[in-house]
Every structure is written in structure tokens, then in C-alpha cells.
mmCIF file with all atom_site columns, C-alpha atoms in Angstrom:
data_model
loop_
_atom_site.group_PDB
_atom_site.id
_atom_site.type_symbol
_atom_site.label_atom_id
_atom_site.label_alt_id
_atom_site.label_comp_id
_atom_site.label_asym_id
_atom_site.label_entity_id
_atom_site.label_seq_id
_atom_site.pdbx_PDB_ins_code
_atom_site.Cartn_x
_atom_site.Cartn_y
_atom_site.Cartn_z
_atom_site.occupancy
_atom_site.B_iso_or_equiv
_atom_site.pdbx_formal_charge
_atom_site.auth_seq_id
_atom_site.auth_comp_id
_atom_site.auth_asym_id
_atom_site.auth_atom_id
_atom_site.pdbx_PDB_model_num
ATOM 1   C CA . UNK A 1 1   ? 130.991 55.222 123.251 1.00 84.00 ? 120 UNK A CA 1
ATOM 2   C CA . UNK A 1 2   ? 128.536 54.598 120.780 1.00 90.00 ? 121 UNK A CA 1
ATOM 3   C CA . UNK A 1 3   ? 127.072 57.341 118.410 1.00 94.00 ? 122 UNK A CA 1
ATOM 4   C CA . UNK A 1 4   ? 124.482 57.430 116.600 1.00 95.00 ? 123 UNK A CA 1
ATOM 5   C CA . UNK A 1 5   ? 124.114 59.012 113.178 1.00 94.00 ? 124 UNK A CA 1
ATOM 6   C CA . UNK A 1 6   ? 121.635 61.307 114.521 1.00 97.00 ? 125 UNK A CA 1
ATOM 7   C CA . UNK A 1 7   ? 123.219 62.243 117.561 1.00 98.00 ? 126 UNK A CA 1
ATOM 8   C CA . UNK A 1 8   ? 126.115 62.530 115.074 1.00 96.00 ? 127 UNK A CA 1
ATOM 9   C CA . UNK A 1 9   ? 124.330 65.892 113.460 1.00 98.00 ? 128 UNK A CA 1
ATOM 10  C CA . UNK A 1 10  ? 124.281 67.078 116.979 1.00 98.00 ? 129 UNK A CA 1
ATOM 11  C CA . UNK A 1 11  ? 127.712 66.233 117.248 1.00 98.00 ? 130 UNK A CA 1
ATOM 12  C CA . UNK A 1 12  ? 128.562 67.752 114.090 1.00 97.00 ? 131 UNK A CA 1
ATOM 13  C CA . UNK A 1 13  ? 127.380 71.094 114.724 1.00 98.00 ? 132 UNK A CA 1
ATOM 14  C CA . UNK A 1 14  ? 128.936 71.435 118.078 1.00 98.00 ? 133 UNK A CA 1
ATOM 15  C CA . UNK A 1 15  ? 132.139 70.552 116.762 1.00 98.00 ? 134 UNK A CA 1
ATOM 16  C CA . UNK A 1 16  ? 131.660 72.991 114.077 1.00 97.00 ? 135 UNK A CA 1
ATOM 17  C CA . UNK A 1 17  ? 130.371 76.138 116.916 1.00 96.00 ? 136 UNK A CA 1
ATOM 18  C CA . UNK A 1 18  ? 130.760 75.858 120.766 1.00 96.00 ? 137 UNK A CA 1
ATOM 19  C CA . UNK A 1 19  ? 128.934 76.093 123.204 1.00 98.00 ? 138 UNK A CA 1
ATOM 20  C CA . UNK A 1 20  ? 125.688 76.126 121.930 1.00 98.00 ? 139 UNK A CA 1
ATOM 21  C CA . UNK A 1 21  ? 122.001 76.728 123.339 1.00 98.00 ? 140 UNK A CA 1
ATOM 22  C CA . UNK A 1 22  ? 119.447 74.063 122.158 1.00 97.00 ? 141 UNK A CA 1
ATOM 23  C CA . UNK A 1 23  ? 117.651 76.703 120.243 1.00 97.00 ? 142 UNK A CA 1
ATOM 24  C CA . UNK A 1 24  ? 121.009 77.294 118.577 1.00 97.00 ? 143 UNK A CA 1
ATOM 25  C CA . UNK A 1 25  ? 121.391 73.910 117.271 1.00 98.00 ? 144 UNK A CA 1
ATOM 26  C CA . UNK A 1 26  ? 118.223 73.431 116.764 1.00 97.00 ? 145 UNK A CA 1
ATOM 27  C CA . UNK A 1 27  ? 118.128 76.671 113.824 1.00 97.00 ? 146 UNK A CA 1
ATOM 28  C CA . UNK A 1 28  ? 121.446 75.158 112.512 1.00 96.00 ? 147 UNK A CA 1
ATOM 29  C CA . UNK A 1 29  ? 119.781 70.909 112.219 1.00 97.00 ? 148 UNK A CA 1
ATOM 30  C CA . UNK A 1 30  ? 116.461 70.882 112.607 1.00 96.00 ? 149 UNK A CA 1
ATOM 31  C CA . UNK A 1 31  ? 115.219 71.914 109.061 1.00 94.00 ? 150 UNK A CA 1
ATOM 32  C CA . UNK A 1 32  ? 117.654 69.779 107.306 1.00 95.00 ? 151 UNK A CA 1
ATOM 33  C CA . UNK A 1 33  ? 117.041 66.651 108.478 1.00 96.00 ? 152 UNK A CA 1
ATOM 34  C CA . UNK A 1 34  ? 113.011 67.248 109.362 1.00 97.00 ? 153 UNK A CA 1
ATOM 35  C CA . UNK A 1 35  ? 113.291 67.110 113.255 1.00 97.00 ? 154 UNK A CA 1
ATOM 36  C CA . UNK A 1 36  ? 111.440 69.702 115.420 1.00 96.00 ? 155 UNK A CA 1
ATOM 37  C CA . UNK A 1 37  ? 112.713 71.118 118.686 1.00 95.00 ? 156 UNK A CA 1
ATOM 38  C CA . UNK A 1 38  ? 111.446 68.579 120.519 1.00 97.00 ? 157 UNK A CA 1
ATOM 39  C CA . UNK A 1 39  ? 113.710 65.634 118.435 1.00 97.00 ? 158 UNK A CA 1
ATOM 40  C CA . UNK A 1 40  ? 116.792 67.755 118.902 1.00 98.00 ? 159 UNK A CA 1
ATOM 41  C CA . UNK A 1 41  ? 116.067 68.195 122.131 1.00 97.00 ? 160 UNK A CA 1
ATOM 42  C CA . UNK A 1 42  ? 115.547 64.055 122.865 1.00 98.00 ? 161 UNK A CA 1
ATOM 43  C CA . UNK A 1 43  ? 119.337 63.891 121.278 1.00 98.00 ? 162 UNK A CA 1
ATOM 44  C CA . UNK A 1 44  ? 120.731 66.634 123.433 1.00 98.00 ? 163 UNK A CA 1
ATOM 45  C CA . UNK A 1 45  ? 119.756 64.291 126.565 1.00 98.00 ? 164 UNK A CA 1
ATOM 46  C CA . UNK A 1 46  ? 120.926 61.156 125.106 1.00 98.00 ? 165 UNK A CA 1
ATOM 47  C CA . UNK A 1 47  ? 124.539 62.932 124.633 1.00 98.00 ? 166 UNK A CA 1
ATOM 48  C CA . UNK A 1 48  ? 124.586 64.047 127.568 1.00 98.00 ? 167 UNK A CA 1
ATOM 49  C CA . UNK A 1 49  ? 123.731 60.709 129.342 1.00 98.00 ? 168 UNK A CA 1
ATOM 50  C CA . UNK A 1 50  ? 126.245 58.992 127.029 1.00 97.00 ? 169 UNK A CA 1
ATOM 51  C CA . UNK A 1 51  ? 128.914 61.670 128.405 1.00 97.00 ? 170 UNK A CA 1
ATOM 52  C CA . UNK A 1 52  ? 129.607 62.870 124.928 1.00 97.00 ? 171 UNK A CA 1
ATOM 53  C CA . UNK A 1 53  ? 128.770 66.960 125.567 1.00 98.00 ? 172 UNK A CA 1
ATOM 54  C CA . UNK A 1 54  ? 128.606 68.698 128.520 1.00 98.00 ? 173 UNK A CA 1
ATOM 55  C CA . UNK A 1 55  ? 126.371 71.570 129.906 1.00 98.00 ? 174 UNK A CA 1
ATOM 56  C CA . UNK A 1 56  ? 126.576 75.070 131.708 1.00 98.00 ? 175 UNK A CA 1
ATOM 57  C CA . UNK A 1 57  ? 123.974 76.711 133.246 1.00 97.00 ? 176 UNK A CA 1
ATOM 58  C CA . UNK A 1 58  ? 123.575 80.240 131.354 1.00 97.00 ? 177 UNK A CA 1
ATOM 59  C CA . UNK A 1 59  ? 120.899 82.676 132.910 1.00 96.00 ? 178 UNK A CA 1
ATOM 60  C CA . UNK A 1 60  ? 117.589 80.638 131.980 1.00 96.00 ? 179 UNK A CA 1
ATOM 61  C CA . UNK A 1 61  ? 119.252 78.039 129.553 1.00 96.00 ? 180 UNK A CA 1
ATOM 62  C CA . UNK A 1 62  ? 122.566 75.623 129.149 1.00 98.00 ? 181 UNK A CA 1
ATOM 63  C CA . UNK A 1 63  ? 125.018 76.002 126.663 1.00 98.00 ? 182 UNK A CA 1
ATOM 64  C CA . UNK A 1 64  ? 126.255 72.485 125.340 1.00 98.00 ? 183 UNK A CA 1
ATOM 65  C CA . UNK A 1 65  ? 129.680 71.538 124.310 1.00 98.00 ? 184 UNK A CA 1
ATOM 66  C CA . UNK A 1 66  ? 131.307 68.249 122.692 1.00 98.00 ? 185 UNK A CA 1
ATOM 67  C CA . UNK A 1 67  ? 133.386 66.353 125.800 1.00 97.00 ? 186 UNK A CA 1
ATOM 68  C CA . UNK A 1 68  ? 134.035 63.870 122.453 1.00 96.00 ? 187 UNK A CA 1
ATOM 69  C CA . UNK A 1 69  ? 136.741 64.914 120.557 1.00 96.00 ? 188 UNK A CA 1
ATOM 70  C CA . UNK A 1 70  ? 135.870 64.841 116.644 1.00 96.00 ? 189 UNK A CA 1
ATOM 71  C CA . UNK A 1 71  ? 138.974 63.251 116.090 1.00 95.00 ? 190 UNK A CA 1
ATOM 72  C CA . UNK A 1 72  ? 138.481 60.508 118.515 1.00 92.00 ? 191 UNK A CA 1
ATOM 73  C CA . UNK A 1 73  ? 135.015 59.842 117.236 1.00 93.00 ? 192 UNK A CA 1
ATOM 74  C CA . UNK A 1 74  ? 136.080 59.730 113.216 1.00 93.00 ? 193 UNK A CA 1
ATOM 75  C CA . UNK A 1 75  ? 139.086 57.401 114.715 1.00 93.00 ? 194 UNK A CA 1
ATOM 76  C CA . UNK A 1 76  ? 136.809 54.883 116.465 1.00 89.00 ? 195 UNK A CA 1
ATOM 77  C CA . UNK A 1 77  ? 134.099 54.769 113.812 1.00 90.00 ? 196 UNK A CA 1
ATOM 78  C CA . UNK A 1 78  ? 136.746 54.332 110.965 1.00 91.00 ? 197 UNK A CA 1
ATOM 79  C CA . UNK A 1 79  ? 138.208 51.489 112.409 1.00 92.00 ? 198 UNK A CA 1
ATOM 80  C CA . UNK A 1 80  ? 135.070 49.609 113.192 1.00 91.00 ? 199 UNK A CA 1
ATOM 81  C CA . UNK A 1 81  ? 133.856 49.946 109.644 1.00 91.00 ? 200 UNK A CA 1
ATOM 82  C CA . UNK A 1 82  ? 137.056 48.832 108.828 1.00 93.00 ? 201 UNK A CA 1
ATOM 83  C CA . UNK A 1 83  ? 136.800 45.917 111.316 1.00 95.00 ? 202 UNK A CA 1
ATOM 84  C CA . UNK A 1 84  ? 133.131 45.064 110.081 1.00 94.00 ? 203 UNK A CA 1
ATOM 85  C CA . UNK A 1 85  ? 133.555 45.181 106.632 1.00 94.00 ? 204 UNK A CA 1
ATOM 86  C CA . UNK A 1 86  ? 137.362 44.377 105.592 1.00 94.00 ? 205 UNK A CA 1
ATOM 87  C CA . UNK A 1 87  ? 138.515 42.217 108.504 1.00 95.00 ? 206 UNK A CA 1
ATOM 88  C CA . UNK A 1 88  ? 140.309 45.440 109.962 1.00 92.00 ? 207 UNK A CA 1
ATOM 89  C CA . UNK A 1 89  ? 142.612 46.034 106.576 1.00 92.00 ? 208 UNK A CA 1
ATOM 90  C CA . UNK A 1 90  ? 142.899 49.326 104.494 1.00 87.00 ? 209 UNK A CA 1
ATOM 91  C CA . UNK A 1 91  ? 143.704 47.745 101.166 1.00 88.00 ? 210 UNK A CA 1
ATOM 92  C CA . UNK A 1 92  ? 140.538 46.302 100.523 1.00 91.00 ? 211 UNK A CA 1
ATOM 93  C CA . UNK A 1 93  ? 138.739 49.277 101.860 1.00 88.00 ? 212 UNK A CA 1
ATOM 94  C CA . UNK A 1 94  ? 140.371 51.426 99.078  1.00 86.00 ? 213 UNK A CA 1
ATOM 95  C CA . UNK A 1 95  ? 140.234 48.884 96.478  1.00 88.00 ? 214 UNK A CA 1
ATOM 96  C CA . UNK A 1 96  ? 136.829 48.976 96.794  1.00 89.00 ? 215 UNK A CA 1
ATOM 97  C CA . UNK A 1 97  ? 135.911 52.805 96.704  1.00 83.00 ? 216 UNK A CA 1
ATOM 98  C CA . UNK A 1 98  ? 138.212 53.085 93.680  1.00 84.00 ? 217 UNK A CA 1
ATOM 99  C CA . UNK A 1 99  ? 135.926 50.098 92.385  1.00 86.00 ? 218 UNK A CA 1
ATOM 100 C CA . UNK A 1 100 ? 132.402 52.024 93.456  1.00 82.00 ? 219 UNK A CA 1
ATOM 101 C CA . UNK A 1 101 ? 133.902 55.816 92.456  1.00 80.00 ? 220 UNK A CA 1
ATOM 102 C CA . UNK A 1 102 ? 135.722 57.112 89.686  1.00 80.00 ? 221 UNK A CA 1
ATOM 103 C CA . UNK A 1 103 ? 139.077 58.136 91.383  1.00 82.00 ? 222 UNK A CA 1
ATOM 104 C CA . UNK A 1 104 ? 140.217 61.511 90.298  1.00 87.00 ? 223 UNK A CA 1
ATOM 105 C CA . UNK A 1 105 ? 143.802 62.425 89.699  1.00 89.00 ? 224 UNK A CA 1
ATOM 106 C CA . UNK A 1 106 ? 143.561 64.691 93.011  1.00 92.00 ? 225 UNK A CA 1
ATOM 107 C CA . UNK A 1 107 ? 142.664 61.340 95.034  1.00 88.00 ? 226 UNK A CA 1
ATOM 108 C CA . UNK A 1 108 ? 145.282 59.355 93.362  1.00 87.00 ? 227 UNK A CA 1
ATOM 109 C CA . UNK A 1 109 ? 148.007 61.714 93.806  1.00 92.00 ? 228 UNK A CA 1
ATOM 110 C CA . UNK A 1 110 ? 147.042 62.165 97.770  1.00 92.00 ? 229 UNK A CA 1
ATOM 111 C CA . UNK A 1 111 ? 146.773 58.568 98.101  1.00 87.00 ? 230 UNK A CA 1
ATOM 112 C CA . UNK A 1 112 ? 150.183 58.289 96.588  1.00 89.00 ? 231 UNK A CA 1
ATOM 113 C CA . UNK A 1 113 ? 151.691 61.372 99.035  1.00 91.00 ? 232 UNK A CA 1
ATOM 114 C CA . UNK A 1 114 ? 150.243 59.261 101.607 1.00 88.00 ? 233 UNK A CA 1
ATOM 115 C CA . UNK A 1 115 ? 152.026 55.810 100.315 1.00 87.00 ? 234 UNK A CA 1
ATOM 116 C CA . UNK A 1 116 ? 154.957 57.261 100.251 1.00 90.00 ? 235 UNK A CA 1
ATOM 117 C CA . UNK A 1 117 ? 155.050 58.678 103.682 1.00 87.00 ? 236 UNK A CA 1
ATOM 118 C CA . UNK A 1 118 ? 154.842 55.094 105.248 1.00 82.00 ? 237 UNK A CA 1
ATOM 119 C CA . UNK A 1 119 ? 157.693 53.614 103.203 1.00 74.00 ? 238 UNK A CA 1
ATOM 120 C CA . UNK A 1 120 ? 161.292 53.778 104.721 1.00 67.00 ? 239 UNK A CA 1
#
């Protein structure tokens, strides 16, 4: 299923607080990125078309809720930017950010905690 990144705001705050009215994530997006009701609104539909929240009636409005697991989402999107960009391989991927960003020693000792978990 494909996201976009503003339906990925949506997204975002429903994974943060569920269920939520439209009003609700509306006050928490809207202002930040410059949409009105109306905009957040548009997205709400196009989620729910794309199955990726679901709705319950709740007196006079619905309540939404993400049917797309965050972790399923940051899965698929990290391995098609890995698959666009760096023919599907981690290396280059964090040659490169070390390349672009200054590394601090916090990064270098997770990424080291990490190497080390993979080797025998």
C-alpha cells in the first residue's frame, strides 16, 4: 500500500493517539503543515479508501484508527528507499549518511552494538 507523505502526518498522529475524531487530528496537523479542515479531511478519505485506518460510528461523528501497523509501514518504505537508491544494500546507505552527517559517538557506538549482534 502506498503512502503518501501527507497521508503519512495523518498516519503519524494516529499512531501516536487512537481513535481519533477528524476534528481531533485536525487540532493536532493542521497548523503545522498549513492545511485546513477541509485538506485533512480529503486525507482521512483517501486512507480510508486505501484500507490504511478504519472508522466507527460515534454519536454524530467517526473515530479513525490506523489498520497499518507503523512498523509495517517504516519496514516497507525503508526497503524501497533502499531498493531505489542503493540497489537494495545497507552498506552504501550508511556510508553515505556518515558522508552527508557528522556521525556522533552515540551513532557510532549503536551502529557498532548493532554490528556485533549479526556476527556469529
Amino acid at each position: 500500500m502506498k503512502i503518501s507523505t501527507a497521508e503519512s502526518v495523518i498516519m503519524g498522529a494516529l499512531w501516536t493517539r487512537e481513535p481519533l475524531s477528524a476534528e481531533d487530528i485536525s487540532a493536532q496537523v493542521a497548523e503545522g503543515q498549513g492545511w485546513s479542515e477541509a485538506t485533512v479531511k480529503t486525507l482521512i478519505n483517501r486512507l480510508l479508501n486505501k484500507g490504511a485506518i478504519g472508522a466507527e460510528r460515534d454519536g454524530r461523528r467517526y473515530l479513525y484508527r490506523p489498520l497499518l501497523a507503523r512498523a509495517g509501514y517504516v519496514e516497507a518504505e525503508s526497503q524501497g528507499l533502499l531498493d531505489r537508491l542503493f540497489d537494495g544494500r545497507l552498506a552504501p546507505l550508511v556510508s553515505h549518511l556518515s558522508q552527508a552527517r557528522k556521525l556522533t559517538p552515540e551513532d557510532i557506538a549503536e551502529l557498532k552494538k548493532l554490528i556485533e549482534g549479526f556476527e556469529p
